[in-house]
Backbone as ProteinMPNN parsed JSONL, in Angstrom:
{"seq_chain_A": "MRIFYKAGYKYQLHQDYTQAIPVSPDAPVSTPYLALTTAGILLIKAGYAWDGPSGPTVDSKNFMRGSLVHDALYQLIRLGRLPFETKQVADELLHSMCLEDGMSRLRASWVLLGVRLGGGASLLPEAEPEVLSAP", "coords_chain_A": {"N_chain_A": [[30.509, -6.506, -11.437], [27.816, -6.188, -9.211], [24.199, -6.109, -9.179], [21.497, -4.924, -7.18], [18.244, -5.669, -6.163], [14.614, -5.747, -5.802], [12.047, -8.117, -6.225], [8.745, -8.624, -7.681], [7.091, -6.401, -8.083], [4.738, -4.443, -9.943], [4.05, -1.895, -10.703], [5.111, 1.547, -10.839], [5.313, 4.602, -9.235], [4.961, 7.692, -10.831], [4.888, 10.409, -10.188], [5.099, 12.357, -7.15], [2.699, 11.59, -4.621], [0.159, 12.739, -2.521], [-1.846, 12.166, 0.321], [-4.428, 12.724, 2.595], [-4.957, 10.929, 5.519], [-6.689, 8.883, 7.981], [-4.782, 8.42, 10.103], [-2.641, 9.161, 12.618], [0.416, 9.306, 13.587], [2.489, 9.286, 16.574], [4.97, 10.376, 16.2], [6.677, 11.724, 13.326], [6.842, 9.611, 10.431], [9.186, 8.091, 8.312], [10.54, 6.854, 5.314], [12.705, 5.899, 2.59], [10.875, 6.198, 0.408], [8.381, 6.796, 1.459], [6.409, 8.883, 3.582], [4.896, 9.98, 6.578], [3.075, 12.312, 8.261], [2.527, 13.705, 11.583], [0.096, 14.842, 11.481], [-1.354, 13.257, 9.843], [-0.831, 13.195, 7.089], [-0.027, 11.521, 4.285], [2.725, 10.92, 2.296], [3.663, 9.684, -0.727], [6.371, 8.957, -2.52], [7.671, 9.794, -5.785], [8.749, 7.142, -7.826], [8.206, 5.121, -6.07], [7.423, 1.708, -5.785], [4.89, -0.724, -6.313], [2.679, -3.58, -6.051], [0.153, -3.363, -7.084], [-3.427, -4.058, -7.241], [-4.26, -6.926, -5.317], [-4.794, -10.496, -5.36], [-7.44, -12.522, -6.815], [-8.305, -10.593, -9.136], [-9.039, -7.69, -11.193], [-6.816, -5.296, -12.456], [-8.002, -2.529, -12.409], [-8.667, 0.958, -13.25], [-10.167, 2.165, -11.233], [-9.225, 0.966, -9.008], [-6.567, 1.403, -8.625], [-5.48, 3.747, -7.237], [-6.38, 3.345, -4.612], [-5.13, 0.879, -4.109], [-2.473, 1.646, -4.157], [-2.185, 3.399, -1.9], [-3.029, 1.654, 0.108], [-1.115, -0.44, -0.105], [1.176, 1.022, 0.574], [0.635, 1.719, 3.26], [0.431, -0.848, 4.401], [3.07, -1.639, 4.0], [4.435, 0.111, 5.72], [3.467, -0.872, 8.13], [4.515, -3.501, 8.065], [7.223, -2.887, 8.241], [7.379, -2.059, 10.808], [6.868, 0.548, 11.442], [4.352, 1.539, 11.799], [1.636, 0.645, 13.973], [0.197, -2.691, 14.194], [-2.565, -2.504, 14.395], [-3.287, -0.574, 12.609], [-3.997, -1.793, 10.309], [-6.807, -2.223, 10.03], [-7.734, 0.385, 9.556], [-6.348, 0.929, 7.176], [-7.505, -0.982, 5.483], [-10.213, -0.169, 5.444], [-9.878, 2.358, 4.361], [-8.935, 1.711, 1.8], [-11.29, 0.56, 0.77], [-13.073, 2.806, 0.819], [-11.722, 4.572, -0.905], [-11.776, 3.168, -3.309], [-14.541, 3.21, -3.822], [-14.891, 6.019, -4.063], [-13.481, 6.382, -6.4], [-15.092, 5.28, -8.297], [-15.715, 2.539, -8.282], [-17.968, -0.219, -8.214], [-20.363, -0.76, -5.59], [-20.742, -3.424, -4.857], [-18.416, -4.742, -5.838], [-16.445, -3.308, -4.421], [-17.101, -4.074, -1.845], [-16.41, -6.781, -1.942], [-13.67, -6.478, -2.299], [-12.965, -5.314, 0.171], [-13.701, -7.415, 1.92], [-11.886, -9.339, 1.015], [-9.31, -8.252, 1.737], [-9.63, -8.069, 4.465], [-9.88, -10.744, 5.219], [-7.661, -11.997, 4.009], [-5.424, -10.349, 4.21], [-3.717, -10.302, 6.422], [-1.338, -11.894, 6.449], [0.283, -10.456, 4.776], [1.268, -8.484, 6.326], [3.254, -9.332, 7.943], [6.663, -9.145, 8.995], [8.391, -10.796, 7.47], [7.141, -10.849, 5.04], [7.968, -8.704, 3.623], [9.549, -7.925, 0.646], [12.597, -9.542, -0.149], [15.967, -8.372, -0.593], [17.536, -8.968, -3.575], [20.288, -10.209, -5.567], [22.358, -9.967, -8.487], [24.856, -10.594, -10.937]], "CA_chain_A": [[29.732, -5.587, -10.612], [26.504, -6.761, -8.906], [23.035, -5.24, -9.004], [20.648, -5.318, -6.069], [16.879, -5.333, -6.545], [13.525, -6.498, -5.182], [11.125, -8.63, -7.233], [7.341, -8.7, -7.311], [6.355, -5.165, -8.273], [4.232, -4.241, -11.298], [3.821, -0.478, -10.984], [6.018, 2.502, -10.218], [4.702, 5.925, -9.206], [5.701, 8.635, -11.678], [4.938, 11.697, -9.489], [4.741, 12.282, -5.738], [1.265, 11.578, -4.349], [-0.141, 13.076, -1.132], [-3.209, 11.796, 0.705], [-4.776, 12.822, 4.014], [-5.486, 9.649, 5.988], [-7.046, 8.939, 9.404], [-3.724, 7.832, 10.923], [-1.799, 10.229, 13.13], [1.432, 8.731, 14.472], [3.024, 10.174, 17.612], [6.149, 11.029, 15.61], [6.672, 11.529, 11.877], [7.37, 8.355, 9.907], [9.853, 8.37, 7.048], [11.379, 5.865, 4.646], [13.137, 6.553, 1.354], [9.784, 6.505, -0.518], [7.132, 7.066, 2.166], [6.469, 9.749, 4.757], [3.599, 10.21, 7.2], [3.193, 13.338, 9.294], [1.69, 13.527, 12.768], [-1.231, 15.347, 11.122], [-2.014, 12.281, 8.995], [-0.595, 13.422, 5.662], [0.824, 10.485, 3.728], [3.425, 11.276, 1.059], [4.261, 8.559, -1.437], [7.284, 9.656, -3.415], [7.902, 9.279, -7.134], [9.665, 6.013, -7.824], [7.681, 4.057, -5.213], [6.931, 0.567, -6.543], [3.922, -1.565, -5.61], [2.213, -4.661, -6.919], [-1.211, -3.131, -7.537], [-4.438, -4.862, -6.56], [-3.86, -8.314, -5.085], [-5.839, -11.508, -5.358], [-8.058, -12.766, -8.12], [-9.005, -9.354, -9.473], [-8.58, -6.955, -12.364], [-6.143, -4.043, -12.098], [-8.759, -1.461, -13.06], [-8.308, 2.312, -12.822], [-10.835, 2.508, -9.977], [-8.582, 0.183, -7.947], [-5.137, 1.713, -8.563], [-5.139, 4.707, -6.185], [-6.593, 2.664, -3.345], [-4.096, -0.145, -3.905], [-1.228, 2.357, -3.872], [-2.198, 3.856, -0.507], [-3.127, 0.449, 0.933], [0.192, -1.106, -0.096], [2.114, 1.865, 1.324], [0.346, 1.564, 4.691], [0.832, -2.201, 4.792], [4.53, -1.684, 4.074], [4.84, 0.777, 6.958], [3.176, -1.807, 9.224], [5.523, -4.576, 7.987], [8.513, -2.344, 8.669], [7.299, -1.712, 12.223], [6.739, 2.001, 11.594], [2.985, 1.767, 12.265], [1.168, -0.536, 14.702], [-0.622, -3.655, 13.467], [-3.956, -2.055, 14.425], [-3.499, 0.31, 11.463], [-4.54, -2.615, 9.229], [-8.239, -1.967, 9.871], [-7.872, 1.698, 8.927], [-5.875, 0.785, 5.794], [-8.507, -1.744, 4.731], [-11.39, 0.681, 5.254], [-9.479, 3.425, 3.451], [-8.956, 1.109, 0.464], [-12.699, 0.444, 0.393], [-13.652, 4.124, 0.533], [-11.072, 5.151, -2.08], [-12.306, 2.469, -4.484], [-15.871, 3.776, -4.066], [-14.692, 7.385, -4.566], [-12.947, 6.325, -7.762], [-16.101, 4.761, -9.204], [-15.926, 1.097, -8.215], [-19.309, -0.572, -7.749], [-20.437, -1.114, -4.171], [-20.574, -4.866, -4.73], [-17.001, -5.094, -5.992], [-15.703, -2.712, -3.305], [-17.359, -4.924, -0.676], [-15.575, -7.976, -2.12], [-12.289, -6.046, -2.047], [-12.816, -5.162, 1.619], [-13.728, -8.748, 2.503], [-10.627, -9.997, 0.66], [-8.173, -7.781, 2.546], [-9.891, -8.409, 5.869], [-9.635, -12.169, 5.427], [-6.382, -12.475, 3.508], [-4.35, -9.368, 4.272], [-2.869, -10.409, 7.606], [-0.015, -12.445, 6.143], [1.053, -9.408, 4.098], [1.769, -7.541, 7.325], [4.368, -9.917, 8.677], [7.954, -8.628, 8.52], [8.983, -11.658, 6.447], [6.457, -10.614, 3.768], [8.688, -7.634, 2.924], [10.418, -8.577, -0.361], [14.03, -9.536, 0.166], [16.872, -7.783, -1.57], [18.207, -9.988, -4.371], [21.439, -9.698, -6.304], [22.756, -10.678, -9.706], [24.841, -12.013, -11.232]], "C_chain_A": [[28.326, -6.163, -10.444], [25.421, -5.686, -8.905], [22.23, -5.782, -7.83], [19.247, -4.803, -6.352], [15.879, -6.138, -5.717], [12.569, -6.906, -6.3], [9.683, -8.475, -6.756], [6.535, -7.435, -7.52], [5.929, -5.014, -9.726], [4.174, -2.77, -11.681], [4.843, 0.38, -10.254], [5.398, 3.883, -10.353], [5.571, 6.925, -9.955], [5.854, 10.016, -11.029], [4.626, 11.464, -8.017], [3.218, 12.307, -5.609], [1.063, 11.818, -2.859], [-1.6, 12.769, -0.848], [-3.381, 12.005, 2.204], [-5.416, 11.499, 4.415], [-5.805, 9.755, 7.482], [-6.067, 8.181, 10.301], [-2.797, 8.961, 11.327], [-0.761, 9.65, 14.085], [1.935, 9.763, 15.482], [4.231, 10.962, 17.111], [6.094, 10.811, 14.1], [7.341, 10.208, 11.492], [8.001, 8.662, 8.556], [10.668, 7.171, 6.594], [11.849, 6.538, 3.359], [11.992, 6.949, 0.405], [8.466, 6.876, 0.136], [7.383, 8.001, 3.338], [5.045, 9.945, 5.267], [3.796, 11.2, 8.333], [2.301, 13.011, 10.481], [0.276, 14.057, 12.526], [-1.97, 14.395, 10.185], [-1.896, 12.545, 7.507], [0.427, 12.386, 5.194], [1.412, 10.98, 2.411], [4.036, 10.0, 0.503], [5.08, 9.181, -2.561], [7.4, 8.977, -4.784], [8.968, 8.194, -7.076], [9.189, 4.862, -6.956], [7.103, 2.953, -6.093], [5.972, -0.253, -5.687], [3.353, -2.569, -6.592], [0.783, -4.487, -7.395], [-2.201, -3.97, -6.756], [-4.015, -6.324, -6.467], [-5.065, -9.234, -5.137], [-6.38, -11.751, -6.744], [-8.915, -11.562, -8.501], [-8.418, -8.756, -10.735], [-7.949, -5.653, -11.885], [-6.812, -2.88, -12.834], [-8.362, -0.1, -12.5], [-8.96, 2.682, -11.491], [-10.286, 1.725, -8.788], [-7.141, 0.65, -7.703], [-4.766, 2.645, -7.408], [-5.295, 4.064, -4.805], [-5.524, 1.625, -3.068], [-2.754, 0.492, -3.576], [-1.15, 2.737, -2.389], [-2.231, 2.653, 0.434], [-1.782, -0.264, 1.029], [1.216, -0.302, 0.694], [1.889, 1.707, 2.83], [0.723, 0.175, 5.184], [2.351, -2.296, 4.903], [5.017, -1.014, 5.358], [4.544, -0.096, 8.184], [4.226, -2.921, 9.235], [6.868, -4.132, 8.522], [8.519, -1.942, 10.139], [7.175, -0.223, 12.472], [5.346, 2.426, 12.031], [2.53, 0.508, 12.988], [0.26, -1.413, 13.84], [-2.082, -3.203, 13.375], [-4.29, -1.116, 13.267], [-4.096, -0.459, 10.287], [-6.013, -2.302, 8.972], [-8.476, -0.634, 9.17], [-7.456, 1.617, 7.462], [-6.911, 0.063, 4.939], [-9.748, -0.895, 4.443], [-11.094, 1.833, 4.308], [-9.448, 2.915, 2.009], [-10.383, 1.041, -0.049], [-13.275, 1.801, -0.009], [-13.02, 4.769, -0.7], [-11.562, 4.469, -3.363], [-13.697, 2.995, -4.833], [-15.768, 5.183, -4.641], [-14.264, 7.384, -6.026], [-13.872, 5.612, -8.739], [-16.31, 3.26, -9.212], [-17.339, 0.83, -7.703], [-19.263, -0.975, -6.273], [-20.206, -2.608, -3.965], [-19.098, -5.254, -4.825], [-16.17, -4.545, -4.832], [-15.911, -3.515, -2.025], [-16.544, -6.201, -0.747], [-14.113, -7.659, -1.852], [-12.046, -5.955, -0.548], [-12.8, -6.526, 2.307], [-12.407, -9.478, 2.237], [-9.461, -9.556, 1.521], [-8.392, -8.065, 4.026], [-9.54, -9.864, 6.156], [-8.211, -12.585, 5.066], [-5.206, -11.538, 3.674], [-3.372, -9.53, 5.413], [-1.464, -10.909, 7.321], [0.881, -11.407, 5.461], [1.666, -8.406, 5.068], [2.959, -8.069, 8.107], [5.695, -9.407, 8.126], [8.573, -9.478, 7.41], [8.286, -11.526, 5.089], [7.111, -9.486, 2.979], [9.63, -8.298, 1.928], [11.902, -8.449, 0.006], [14.814, -8.87, -0.959], [17.62, -8.926, -2.249], [19.413, -9.374, -5.052], [21.698, -10.549, -7.53], [24.001, -10.011, -10.241], [25.281, -12.826, -10.029]], "O_chain_A": [[27.709, -6.582, -11.423], [25.693, -4.51, -8.661], [22.285, -6.975, -7.531], [19.07, -3.646, -6.733], [16.249, -7.085, -5.022], [12.312, -6.126, -7.216], [9.431, -8.227, -5.577], [5.361, -7.409, -7.149], [6.66, -5.405, -10.637], [4.244, -2.435, -12.864], [5.367, 0.004, -9.206], [5.004, 4.291, -11.445], [6.78, 6.992, -9.734], [6.833, 10.717, -11.287], [3.964, 10.486, -7.67], [2.532, 12.963, -6.392], [1.712, 11.182, -2.029], [-2.48, 13.065, -1.656], [-2.574, 11.52, 2.997], [-6.312, 11.005, 3.731], [-5.257, 10.614, 8.173], [-6.479, 7.396, 11.155], [-2.231, 9.642, 10.472], [-1.033, 9.516, 15.278], [1.816, 10.969, 15.261], [4.476, 12.084, 17.553], [5.527, 9.82, 13.64], [8.28, 9.755, 12.146], [7.432, 9.398, 7.749], [11.389, 6.555, 7.378], [11.421, 7.655, 3.068], [12.119, 7.931, -0.327], [7.519, 7.239, -0.561], [8.419, 7.93, 4.0], [4.105, 10.062, 4.481], [4.582, 10.964, 9.25], [1.427, 12.148, 10.396], [-0.639, 13.75, 13.289], [-3.092, 14.687, 9.771], [-2.777, 12.155, 6.74], [1.575, 12.372, 5.637], [0.68, 11.409, 1.519], [4.821, 9.326, 1.17], [4.539, 9.849, -3.443], [7.249, 7.762, -4.914], [9.963, 8.32, -6.362], [9.696, 3.747, -7.075], [6.371, 3.235, -7.042], [6.202, -0.454, -4.494], [3.517, -2.436, -7.805], [0.245, -5.38, -8.051], [-1.854, -4.536, -5.719], [-3.478, -6.888, -7.421], [-6.206, -8.801, -4.977], [-5.843, -11.248, -7.731], [-10.112, -11.527, -8.215], [-7.428, -9.251, -11.275], [-8.492, -4.984, -11.005], [-6.244, -2.321, -13.772], [-7.791, -0.009, -11.413], [-8.377, 3.429, -10.704], [-10.824, 1.812, -7.684], [-6.558, 0.32, -6.671], [-3.824, 2.356, -6.671], [-4.436, 4.226, -3.938], [-5.057, 1.494, -1.936], [-1.98, -0.064, -2.798], [-0.168, 2.431, -1.713], [-1.532, 2.639, 1.448], [-1.358, -0.65, 2.118], [2.038, -0.877, 1.406], [2.849, 1.576, 3.589], [1.277, 0.036, 6.274], [2.866, -2.96, 5.803], [5.923, -1.527, 6.015], [5.289, -0.063, 9.163], [4.767, -3.251, 10.29], [7.571, -4.901, 9.177], [9.553, -1.529, 10.662], [7.358, 0.229, 13.602], [5.16, 3.52, 12.563], [2.985, -0.588, 12.659], [-0.361, -0.943, 12.887], [-2.758, -3.488, 12.386], [-5.465, -0.89, 12.978], [-4.643, 0.148, 9.366], [-6.419, -2.135, 7.822], [-9.327, -0.539, 8.285], [-8.131, 2.174, 6.596], [-7.164, 0.456, 3.8], [-10.267, -0.904, 3.326], [-11.961, 2.243, 3.537], [-9.889, 3.615, 1.097], [-10.652, 1.425, -1.188], [-13.896, 1.924, -1.065], [-13.712, 5.444, -1.463], [-11.741, 5.129, -4.387], [-14.003, 3.204, -6.007], [-16.47, 5.515, -5.597], [-14.636, 8.271, -6.794], [-13.491, 5.363, -9.883], [-17.022, 2.75, -10.077], [-17.846, 1.566, -6.857], [-18.247, -1.467, -5.782], [-19.547, -3.01, -3.006], [-18.593, -6.004, -3.99], [-15.29, -5.235, -4.317], [-14.997, -3.626, -1.208], [-16.034, -6.664, 0.274], [-13.396, -8.462, -1.255], [-11.04, -6.458, -0.047], [-11.97, -6.765, 3.185], [-11.874, -10.151, 3.12], [-8.693, -10.394, 1.993], [-7.429, -8.28, 4.762], [-8.973, -10.181, 7.202], [-7.62, -13.429, 5.74], [-4.085, -11.896, 3.31], [-2.289, -8.946, 5.376], [-0.499, -10.401, 7.891], [2.106, -11.48, 5.565], [2.487, -7.578, 4.676], [3.597, -7.326, 8.852], [5.838, -9.251, 6.914], [9.211, -8.94, 6.505], [8.789, -12.039, 4.09], [6.838, -9.327, 1.79], [10.431, -9.149, 2.315], [12.376, -7.388, 0.412], [14.378, -8.819, -2.109], [18.257, -9.746, -1.588], [19.545, -8.151, -5.108], [21.3, -11.713, -7.592], [24.158, -8.823, -9.958], [25.329, -14.054, -10.098]]}, "name": "protein", "num_of_chains": 1, "seq": "MRIFYKAGYKYQLHQDYTQAIPVSPDAPVSTPYLALTTAGILLIKAGYAWDGPSGPTVDSKNFMRGSLVHDALYQLIRLGRLPFETKQVADELLHSMCLEDGMSRLRASWVLLGVRLGGGASLLPEAEPEVLSAP"}
């Protein structure tokens, strides 16, 4: 009997998380672990897995919530459920959430610069982790 899995994740959400965001799609968006209403309410369901903050950084508590929402939005873009232009909103939302959660302005500015310069490749459909199997 085979198992099927995706590699590359470090964290898994233990409870559903809801966040109002400045993205209002024309129609509701839904995947097994993510939902976005036309009113801009993002639901990230328990069990959602993400890789946390990316790049040369520390996975600090003031970075976790922002990385969760940012990764969820990037995934919806990769899957073609949100337009590429949503990247700018996702990046700015990450910045503001890090500040809200107590990150220094200097570090939050570096985070924003990092995703602006290096985040584009993460939005390509081929960046979505492939399903692997074993044995």
